[in-house]
mmCIF file with all atom_site columns, C-alpha atoms in Angstrom:
data_model
loop_
_atom_site.group_PDB
_atom_site.id
_atom_site.type_symbol
_atom_site.label_atom_id
_atom_site.label_alt_id
_atom_site.label_comp_id
_atom_site.label_asym_id
_atom_site.label_entity_id
_atom_site.label_seq_id
_atom_site.pdbx_PDB_ins_code
_atom_site.Cartn_x
_atom_site.Cartn_y
_atom_site.Cartn_z
_atom_site.occupancy
_atom_site.B_iso_or_equiv
_atom_site.pdbx_formal_charge
_atom_site.auth_seq_id
_atom_site.auth_comp_id
_atom_site.auth_asym_id
_atom_site.auth_atom_id
_atom_site.pdbx_PDB_model_num
ATOM 1   C CA . MET A 1 1   ? 115.783 60.539 229.801 1.00 46.00 ? 1   MET A CA 1
ATOM 2   C CA . LEU A 1 2   ? 114.693 64.112 230.274 1.00 44.00 ? 2   LEU A CA 1
ATOM 3   C CA . PHE A 1 3   ? 111.745 64.868 232.504 1.00 46.00 ? 3   PHE A CA 1
ATOM 4   C CA . ARG A 1 4   ? 110.682 68.465 232.624 1.00 45.00 ? 4   ARG A CA 1
ATOM 5   C CA . SER A 1 5   ? 107.011 67.867 233.360 1.00 57.00 ? 5   SER A CA 1
ATOM 6   C CA . PRO A 1 6   ? 104.650 65.054 234.345 1.00 64.00 ? 6   PRO A CA 1
ATOM 7   C CA . ILE A 1 7   ? 103.480 65.002 230.702 1.00 69.00 ? 7   ILE A CA 1
ATOM 8   C CA . LYS A 1 8   ? 106.790 63.281 229.964 1.00 78.00 ? 8   LYS A CA 1
ATOM 9   C CA . ASN A 1 9   ? 105.409 60.298 231.954 1.00 88.00 ? 9   ASN A CA 1
ATOM 10  C CA . CYS A 1 10  ? 108.850 59.265 233.192 1.00 90.00 ? 10  CYS A CA 1
ATOM 11  C CA . SER A 1 11  ? 107.487 57.390 236.198 1.00 93.00 ? 11  SER A CA 1
ATOM 12  C CA . SER A 1 12  ? 106.321 54.773 233.682 1.00 95.00 ? 12  SER A CA 1
ATOM 13  C CA . ILE A 1 13  ? 109.982 53.971 232.966 1.00 96.00 ? 13  ILE A CA 1
ATOM 14  C CA . ALA A 1 14  ? 110.546 53.206 236.644 1.00 96.00 ? 14  ALA A CA 1
ATOM 15  C CA . ARG A 1 15  ? 107.404 51.064 236.752 1.00 97.00 ? 15  ARG A CA 1
ATOM 16  C CA . ALA A 1 16  ? 108.407 49.169 233.597 1.00 97.00 ? 16  ALA A CA 1
ATOM 17  C CA . LEU A 1 17  ? 111.949 48.544 234.815 1.00 98.00 ? 17  LEU A CA 1
ATOM 18  C CA . SER A 1 18  ? 110.511 47.306 238.123 1.00 97.00 ? 18  SER A CA 1
ATOM 19  C CA . LEU A 1 19  ? 108.649 44.585 236.204 1.00 97.00 ? 19  LEU A CA 1
ATOM 20  C CA . LEU A 1 20  ? 111.856 43.300 234.629 1.00 96.00 ? 20  LEU A CA 1
ATOM 21  C CA . ASN A 1 21  ? 114.841 41.422 235.930 1.00 92.00 ? 21  ASN A CA 1
ATOM 22  C CA . SER A 1 22  ? 117.161 43.176 233.506 1.00 92.00 ? 22  SER A CA 1
ATOM 23  C CA . GLY A 1 23  ? 119.765 44.822 235.708 1.00 93.00 ? 23  GLY A CA 1
ATOM 24  C CA . LEU A 1 24  ? 119.204 48.048 233.776 1.00 96.00 ? 24  LEU A CA 1
ATOM 25  C CA . ARG A 1 25  ? 119.688 51.335 235.603 1.00 96.00 ? 25  ARG A CA 1
ATOM 26  C CA . TYR A 1 26  ? 117.415 54.331 235.226 1.00 97.00 ? 26  TYR A CA 1
ATOM 27  C CA . ILE A 1 27  ? 119.319 57.532 234.526 1.00 96.00 ? 27  ILE A CA 1
ATOM 28  C CA . ALA A 1 28  ? 117.281 60.733 234.337 1.00 93.00 ? 28  ALA A CA 1
ATOM 29  C CA . VAL A 1 29  ? 118.396 64.187 233.266 1.00 91.00 ? 29  VAL A CA 1
ATOM 30  C CA . GLY A 1 30  ? 116.387 67.343 233.840 1.00 87.00 ? 30  GLY A CA 1
ATOM 31  C CA . ARG A 1 31  ? 114.803 69.411 236.526 1.00 85.00 ? 31  ARG A CA 1
ATOM 32  C CA . ASP A 1 32  ? 112.110 68.064 238.780 1.00 86.00 ? 32  ASP A CA 1
ATOM 33  C CA . CYS A 1 33  ? 108.604 69.297 238.105 1.00 81.00 ? 33  CYS A CA 1
ATOM 34  C CA . GLY A 1 34  ? 106.902 66.988 240.530 1.00 82.00 ? 34  GLY A CA 1
ATOM 35  C CA . ASP A 1 35  ? 107.780 63.403 239.582 1.00 88.00 ? 35  ASP A CA 1
ATOM 36  C CA . LEU A 1 36  ? 111.287 62.971 241.001 1.00 92.00 ? 36  LEU A CA 1
ATOM 37  C CA . GLN A 1 37  ? 110.311 61.654 244.435 1.00 93.00 ? 37  GLN A CA 1
ATOM 38  C CA . LEU A 1 38  ? 107.750 59.265 242.934 1.00 93.00 ? 38  LEU A CA 1
ATOM 39  C CA . ILE A 1 39  ? 110.335 57.924 240.484 1.00 95.00 ? 39  ILE A CA 1
ATOM 40  C CA . ARG A 1 40  ? 112.859 57.431 243.310 1.00 96.00 ? 40  ARG A CA 1
ATOM 41  C CA . GLU A 1 41  ? 110.278 55.530 245.375 1.00 97.00 ? 41  GLU A CA 1
ATOM 42  C CA . ILE A 1 42  ? 109.206 53.281 242.486 1.00 96.00 ? 42  ILE A CA 1
ATOM 43  C CA . CYS A 1 43  ? 112.836 52.487 241.681 1.00 97.00 ? 43  CYS A CA 1
ATOM 44  C CA . MET A 1 44  ? 113.682 51.754 245.311 1.00 97.00 ? 44  MET A CA 1
ATOM 45  C CA . GLU A 1 45  ? 110.662 49.457 245.728 1.00 97.00 ? 45  GLU A CA 1
ATOM 46  C CA . GLY A 1 46  ? 111.423 47.705 242.417 1.00 96.00 ? 46  GLY A CA 1
ATOM 47  C CA . GLY A 1 47  ? 115.144 47.261 243.056 1.00 97.00 ? 47  GLY A CA 1
ATOM 48  C CA . VAL A 1 48  ? 116.095 49.530 240.151 1.00 97.00 ? 48  VAL A CA 1
ATOM 49  C CA . GLU A 1 49  ? 119.234 51.617 240.492 1.00 97.00 ? 49  GLU A CA 1
ATOM 50  C CA . PHE A 1 50  ? 118.344 55.279 239.881 1.00 97.00 ? 50  PHE A CA 1
ATOM 51  C CA . LYS A 1 51  ? 120.565 58.254 239.168 1.00 96.00 ? 51  LYS A CA 1
ATOM 52  C CA . HIS A 1 52  ? 119.356 61.802 238.551 1.00 95.00 ? 52  HIS A CA 1
ATOM 53  C CA . TYR A 1 53  ? 121.261 64.739 237.111 1.00 94.00 ? 53  TYR A CA 1
ATOM 54  C CA . SER A 1 54  ? 119.436 68.052 237.335 1.00 89.00 ? 54  SER A CA 1
ATOM 55  C CA . MET A 1 55  ? 121.829 69.951 235.078 1.00 89.00 ? 55  MET A CA 1
ATOM 56  C CA . ILE A 1 56  ? 124.685 68.663 232.947 1.00 92.00 ? 56  ILE A CA 1
ATOM 57  C CA . SER A 1 57  ? 126.652 69.959 229.990 1.00 93.00 ? 57  SER A CA 1
ATOM 58  C CA . GLU A 1 58  ? 125.804 68.950 226.439 1.00 92.00 ? 58  GLU A CA 1
ATOM 59  C CA . GLU A 1 59  ? 129.041 66.947 226.346 1.00 95.00 ? 59  GLU A CA 1
ATOM 60  C CA . ASP A 1 60  ? 128.108 65.034 229.499 1.00 95.00 ? 60  ASP A CA 1
ATOM 61  C CA . LYS A 1 61  ? 124.595 64.428 228.174 1.00 93.00 ? 61  LYS A CA 1
ATOM 62  C CA . PHE A 1 62  ? 125.972 62.904 224.988 1.00 94.00 ? 62  PHE A CA 1
ATOM 63  C CA . GLU A 1 63  ? 128.378 60.758 227.023 1.00 96.00 ? 63  GLU A CA 1
ATOM 64  C CA . LEU A 1 64  ? 125.446 59.452 229.067 1.00 95.00 ? 64  LEU A CA 1
ATOM 65  C CA . ILE A 1 65  ? 123.538 58.661 225.879 1.00 96.00 ? 65  ILE A CA 1
ATOM 66  C CA . LYS A 1 66  ? 126.560 56.963 224.273 1.00 96.00 ? 66  LYS A CA 1
ATOM 67  C CA . ASN A 1 67  ? 127.014 54.788 227.368 1.00 96.00 ? 67  ASN A CA 1
ATOM 68  C CA . SER A 1 68  ? 123.329 53.898 227.681 1.00 96.00 ? 68  SER A CA 1
ATOM 69  C CA . ALA A 1 69  ? 121.536 50.768 226.524 1.00 96.00 ? 69  ALA A CA 1
ATOM 70  C CA . MET A 1 70  ? 118.680 52.793 225.028 1.00 97.00 ? 70  MET A CA 1
ATOM 71  C CA . LEU A 1 71  ? 116.665 55.991 225.359 1.00 96.00 ? 71  LEU A CA 1
ATOM 72  C CA . VAL A 1 72  ? 113.041 55.819 226.470 1.00 96.00 ? 72  VAL A CA 1
ATOM 73  C CA . TYR A 1 73  ? 110.738 58.768 225.740 1.00 94.00 ? 73  TYR A CA 1
ATOM 74  C CA . PRO A 1 74  ? 107.299 57.899 227.205 1.00 93.00 ? 74  PRO A CA 1
ATOM 75  C CA . GLN A 1 75  ? 105.405 61.161 226.836 1.00 89.00 ? 75  GLN A CA 1
ATOM 76  C CA . GLN A 1 76  ? 101.639 61.241 227.401 1.00 86.00 ? 76  GLN A CA 1
ATOM 77  C CA . SER A 1 77  ? 100.820 64.050 224.984 1.00 82.00 ? 77  SER A CA 1
ATOM 78  C CA . GLU A 1 78  ? 100.072 63.420 221.338 1.00 83.00 ? 78  GLU A CA 1
ATOM 79  C CA . PHE A 1 79  ? 100.827 67.039 220.454 1.00 79.00 ? 79  PHE A CA 1
ATOM 80  C CA . ILE A 1 80  ? 104.556 67.455 221.082 1.00 77.00 ? 80  ILE A CA 1
ATOM 81  C CA . GLY A 1 81  ? 107.763 65.752 220.079 1.00 79.00 ? 81  GLY A CA 1
ATOM 82  C CA . GLY A 1 82  ? 111.220 65.735 221.482 1.00 83.00 ? 82  GLY A CA 1
ATOM 83  C CA . LEU A 1 83  ? 114.840 66.246 220.567 1.00 88.00 ? 83  LEU A CA 1
ATOM 84  C CA . SER A 1 84  ? 116.146 63.534 222.925 1.00 92.00 ? 84  SER A CA 1
ATOM 85  C CA . PRO A 1 85  ? 115.196 60.636 220.618 1.00 95.00 ? 85  PRO A CA 1
ATOM 86  C CA . PHE A 1 86  ? 117.054 62.311 217.746 1.00 95.00 ? 86  PHE A CA 1
ATOM 87  C CA . GLU A 1 87  ? 120.096 62.724 219.995 1.00 95.00 ? 87  GLU A CA 1
ATOM 88  C CA . ALA A 1 88  ? 120.020 59.022 220.863 1.00 96.00 ? 88  ALA A CA 1
ATOM 89  C CA . MET A 1 89  ? 119.638 58.079 217.175 1.00 97.00 ? 89  MET A CA 1
ATOM 90  C CA . TYR A 1 90  ? 122.601 60.277 216.390 1.00 95.00 ? 90  TYR A CA 1
ATOM 91  C CA . CYS A 1 91  ? 124.613 58.378 219.021 1.00 96.00 ? 91  CYS A CA 1
ATOM 92  C CA . GLY A 1 92  ? 123.558 55.034 217.577 1.00 96.00 ? 92  GLY A CA 1
ATOM 93  C CA . LYS A 1 93  ? 121.283 54.018 220.425 1.00 97.00 ? 93  LYS A CA 1
ATOM 94  C CA . PRO A 1 94  ? 117.888 52.343 220.215 1.00 97.00 ? 94  PRO A CA 1
ATOM 95  C CA . VAL A 1 95  ? 114.927 54.594 220.954 1.00 97.00 ? 95  VAL A CA 1
ATOM 96  C CA . ILE A 1 96  ? 111.583 53.633 222.486 1.00 97.00 ? 96  ILE A CA 1
ATOM 97  C CA . VAL A 1 97  ? 108.770 56.194 222.320 1.00 96.00 ? 97  VAL A CA 1
ATOM 98  C CA . SER A 1 98  ? 105.038 56.420 222.905 1.00 95.00 ? 98  SER A CA 1
ATOM 99  C CA . ASN A 1 99  ? 102.818 55.345 220.035 1.00 95.00 ? 99  ASN A CA 1
ATOM 100 C CA . PHE A 1 100 ? 101.540 58.748 218.881 1.00 93.00 ? 100 PHE A CA 1
ATOM 101 C CA . LYS A 1 101 ? 101.212 60.006 215.318 1.00 91.00 ? 101 LYS A CA 1
ATOM 102 C CA . VAL A 1 102 ? 103.340 63.083 215.994 1.00 90.00 ? 102 VAL A CA 1
ATOM 103 C CA . LEU A 1 103 ? 106.199 60.835 217.132 1.00 92.00 ? 103 LEU A CA 1
ATOM 104 C CA . LYS A 1 104 ? 105.786 58.463 214.200 1.00 93.00 ? 104 LYS A CA 1
ATOM 105 C CA . ASP A 1 105 ? 105.915 61.474 211.895 1.00 90.00 ? 105 ASP A CA 1
ATOM 106 C CA . LEU A 1 106 ? 109.150 62.616 213.540 1.00 91.00 ? 106 LEU A CA 1
ATOM 107 C CA . TYR A 1 107 ? 110.991 59.324 214.007 1.00 94.00 ? 107 TYR A CA 1
ATOM 108 C CA . GLY A 1 108 ? 109.431 57.076 211.354 1.00 94.00 ? 108 GLY A CA 1
ATOM 109 C CA . ASP A 1 109 ? 110.687 53.504 211.331 1.00 96.00 ? 109 ASP A CA 1
ATOM 110 C CA . ASN A 1 110 ? 113.717 54.534 213.371 1.00 97.00 ? 110 ASN A CA 1
ATOM 111 C CA . ALA A 1 111 ? 112.173 54.063 216.806 1.00 97.00 ? 111 ALA A CA 1
ATOM 112 C CA . ARG A 1 112 ? 110.256 51.347 218.589 1.00 97.00 ? 112 ARG A CA 1
ATOM 113 C CA . TYR A 1 113 ? 106.760 52.333 219.665 1.00 97.00 ? 113 TYR A CA 1
ATOM 114 C CA . PHE A 1 114 ? 104.752 51.201 222.674 1.00 97.00 ? 114 PHE A CA 1
ATOM 115 C CA . LEU A 1 115 ? 101.148 51.620 223.692 1.00 93.00 ? 115 LEU A CA 1
ATOM 116 C CA . ASN A 1 116 ? 101.132 54.062 226.565 1.00 85.00 ? 116 ASN A CA 1
ATOM 117 C CA . TRP A 1 117 ? 100.836 51.548 229.373 1.00 91.00 ? 117 TRP A CA 1
ATOM 118 C CA . VAL A 1 118 ? 103.545 50.050 231.575 1.00 96.00 ? 118 VAL A CA 1
ATOM 119 C CA . PRO A 1 119 ? 103.429 46.355 230.518 1.00 97.00 ? 119 PRO A CA 1
ATOM 120 C CA . ASP A 1 120 ? 103.878 47.291 226.861 1.00 97.00 ? 120 ASP A CA 1
ATOM 121 C CA . LEU A 1 121 ? 106.785 49.585 227.727 1.00 97.00 ? 121 LEU A CA 1
ATOM 122 C CA . ALA A 1 122 ? 108.383 46.803 229.797 1.00 98.00 ? 122 ALA A CA 1
ATOM 123 C CA . LYS A 1 123 ? 108.020 44.447 226.817 1.00 98.00 ? 123 LYS A CA 1
ATOM 124 C CA . GLU A 1 124 ? 109.774 46.915 224.493 1.00 97.00 ? 124 GLU A CA 1
ATOM 125 C CA . ILE A 1 125 ? 112.580 47.599 226.981 1.00 98.00 ? 125 ILE A CA 1
ATOM 126 C CA . SER A 1 126 ? 113.113 43.866 227.425 1.00 97.00 ? 126 SER A CA 1
ATOM 127 C CA . PHE A 1 127 ? 113.072 43.257 223.674 1.00 96.00 ? 127 PHE A CA 1
ATOM 128 C CA . VAL A 1 128 ? 115.678 45.935 222.950 1.00 96.00 ? 128 VAL A CA 1
ATOM 129 C CA . ASN A 1 129 ? 117.823 44.951 225.925 1.00 96.00 ? 129 ASN A CA 1
ATOM 130 C CA . ASN A 1 130 ? 117.902 41.263 225.003 1.00 94.00 ? 130 ASN A CA 1
ATOM 131 C CA . LEU A 1 131 ? 118.664 41.611 221.299 1.00 91.00 ? 131 LEU A CA 1
ATOM 132 C CA . LYS A 1 132 ? 122.233 41.202 220.185 1.00 88.00 ? 132 LYS A CA 1
ATOM 133 C CA . LYS A 1 133 ? 123.360 44.585 218.882 1.00 85.00 ? 133 LYS A CA 1
ATOM 134 C CA . GLU A 1 134 ? 124.456 43.041 215.564 1.00 87.00 ? 134 GLU A CA 1
ATOM 135 C CA . VAL A 1 135 ? 120.822 42.117 214.876 1.00 90.00 ? 135 VAL A CA 1
ATOM 136 C CA . PHE A 1 136 ? 119.708 45.740 214.583 1.00 91.00 ? 136 PHE A CA 1
ATOM 137 C CA . ARG A 1 137 ? 123.014 47.371 213.642 1.00 94.00 ? 137 ARG A CA 1
ATOM 138 C CA . GLN A 1 138 ? 121.676 48.428 210.213 1.00 95.00 ? 138 GLN A CA 1
ATOM 139 C CA . ASP A 1 139 ? 118.554 49.892 211.854 1.00 96.00 ? 139 ASP A CA 1
ATOM 140 C CA . LEU A 1 140 ? 120.752 51.993 214.149 1.00 96.00 ? 140 LEU A CA 1
ATOM 141 C CA . ILE A 1 141 ? 122.834 53.196 211.207 1.00 96.00 ? 141 ILE A CA 1
ATOM 142 C CA . ARG A 1 142 ? 119.641 54.136 209.342 1.00 97.00 ? 142 ARG A CA 1
ATOM 143 C CA . ALA A 1 143 ? 118.357 55.955 212.459 1.00 96.00 ? 143 ALA A CA 1
ATOM 144 C CA . ASN A 1 144 ? 121.635 57.867 212.714 1.00 96.00 ? 144 ASN A CA 1
ATOM 145 C CA . GLU A 1 145 ? 121.293 58.960 209.097 1.00 96.00 ? 145 GLU A CA 1
ATOM 146 C CA . HIS A 1 146 ? 117.659 59.958 209.722 1.00 94.00 ? 146 HIS A CA 1
ATOM 147 C CA . SER A 1 147 ? 118.682 62.118 212.692 1.00 94.00 ? 147 SER A CA 1
ATOM 148 C CA . LYS A 1 148 ? 121.322 63.863 210.586 1.00 93.00 ? 148 LYS A CA 1
ATOM 149 C CA . ARG A 1 149 ? 118.845 64.517 207.751 1.00 91.00 ? 149 ARG A CA 1
ATOM 150 C CA . THR A 1 150 ? 116.072 65.638 210.086 1.00 88.00 ? 150 THR A CA 1
ATOM 151 C CA . ALA A 1 151 ? 117.468 67.222 213.233 1.00 86.00 ? 151 ALA A CA 1
ATOM 152 C CA . SER A 1 152 ? 121.018 68.354 212.637 1.00 77.00 ? 152 SER A CA 1
ATOM 153 C CA . PHE A 1 153 ? 121.897 71.961 213.415 1.00 75.00 ? 153 PHE A CA 1
ATOM 154 C CA . ASP A 1 154 ? 122.388 72.775 209.722 1.00 80.00 ? 154 ASP A CA 1
ATOM 155 C CA . VAL A 1 155 ? 119.054 71.266 208.693 1.00 76.00 ? 155 VAL A CA 1
ATOM 156 C CA . MET A 1 156 ? 117.116 72.852 211.552 1.00 74.00 ? 156 MET A CA 1
ATOM 157 C CA . SER A 1 157 ? 118.686 76.288 211.054 1.00 75.00 ? 157 SER A CA 1
ATOM 158 C CA . LYS A 1 158 ? 117.816 76.198 207.334 1.00 77.00 ? 158 LYS A CA 1
ATOM 159 C CA . LYS A 1 159 ? 114.242 75.239 208.187 1.00 73.00 ? 159 LYS A CA 1
ATOM 160 C CA . ILE A 1 160 ? 113.872 78.042 210.724 1.00 72.00 ? 160 ILE A CA 1
ATOM 161 C CA . LEU A 1 161 ? 115.337 80.562 208.269 1.00 77.00 ? 161 LEU A CA 1
ATOM 162 C CA . GLU A 1 162 ? 112.807 79.439 205.679 1.00 78.00 ? 162 GLU A CA 1
ATOM 163 C CA . ILE A 1 163 ? 109.998 79.935 208.195 1.00 72.00 ? 163 ILE A CA 1
ATOM 164 C CA . PHE A 1 164 ? 111.298 83.460 208.930 1.00 74.00 ? 164 PHE A CA 1
ATOM 165 C CA . ARG A 1 165 ? 111.452 84.231 205.192 1.00 78.00 ? 165 ARG A CA 1
ATOM 166 C CA . LYS A 1 166 ? 107.851 83.124 204.754 1.00 77.00 ? 166 LYS A CA 1
ATOM 167 C CA . MET A 1 167 ? 106.762 85.196 207.742 1.00 76.00 ? 167 MET A CA 1
ATOM 168 C CA . LYS A 1 168 ? 108.519 88.269 206.371 1.00 75.00 ? 168 LYS A CA 1
ATOM 169 C CA . LYS A 1 169 ? 106.650 88.097 203.031 1.00 71.00 ? 169 LYS A CA 1
#
């Protein structure tokens, strides 16, 4: 999970994991903009193993995603979206995101949504963690295809070129 600002609401992941007896670890990637110490404290108090990487290569990031159980993107703002959920979909991992229209528009039926409060996030994490992967294999394949149609380099570069063409006219 990336956390570049408190708007990303990443401390809620630590709080949700602390409510569960799942054995899941919390791995965070990104620079600290004020929440890192709080997240460490919540994890320590809740018995959740925590690992933070401030900077890693794209290859290492994708390896972390591939080896993860899921990606959680708990942002508090209803006005922005993120690339991280698309990256997880591309890697065939379940994605849990906040229940905002902008995120539903981006990820459609390819993510699980939670109301932006800790017990609901804990419920979604537990649900995804306890399902047998075969149960939602087709959903993960569909999410992978969605990420390729929506957020691949080729698709995004064509979209940005079209925007530039429109601006030039």
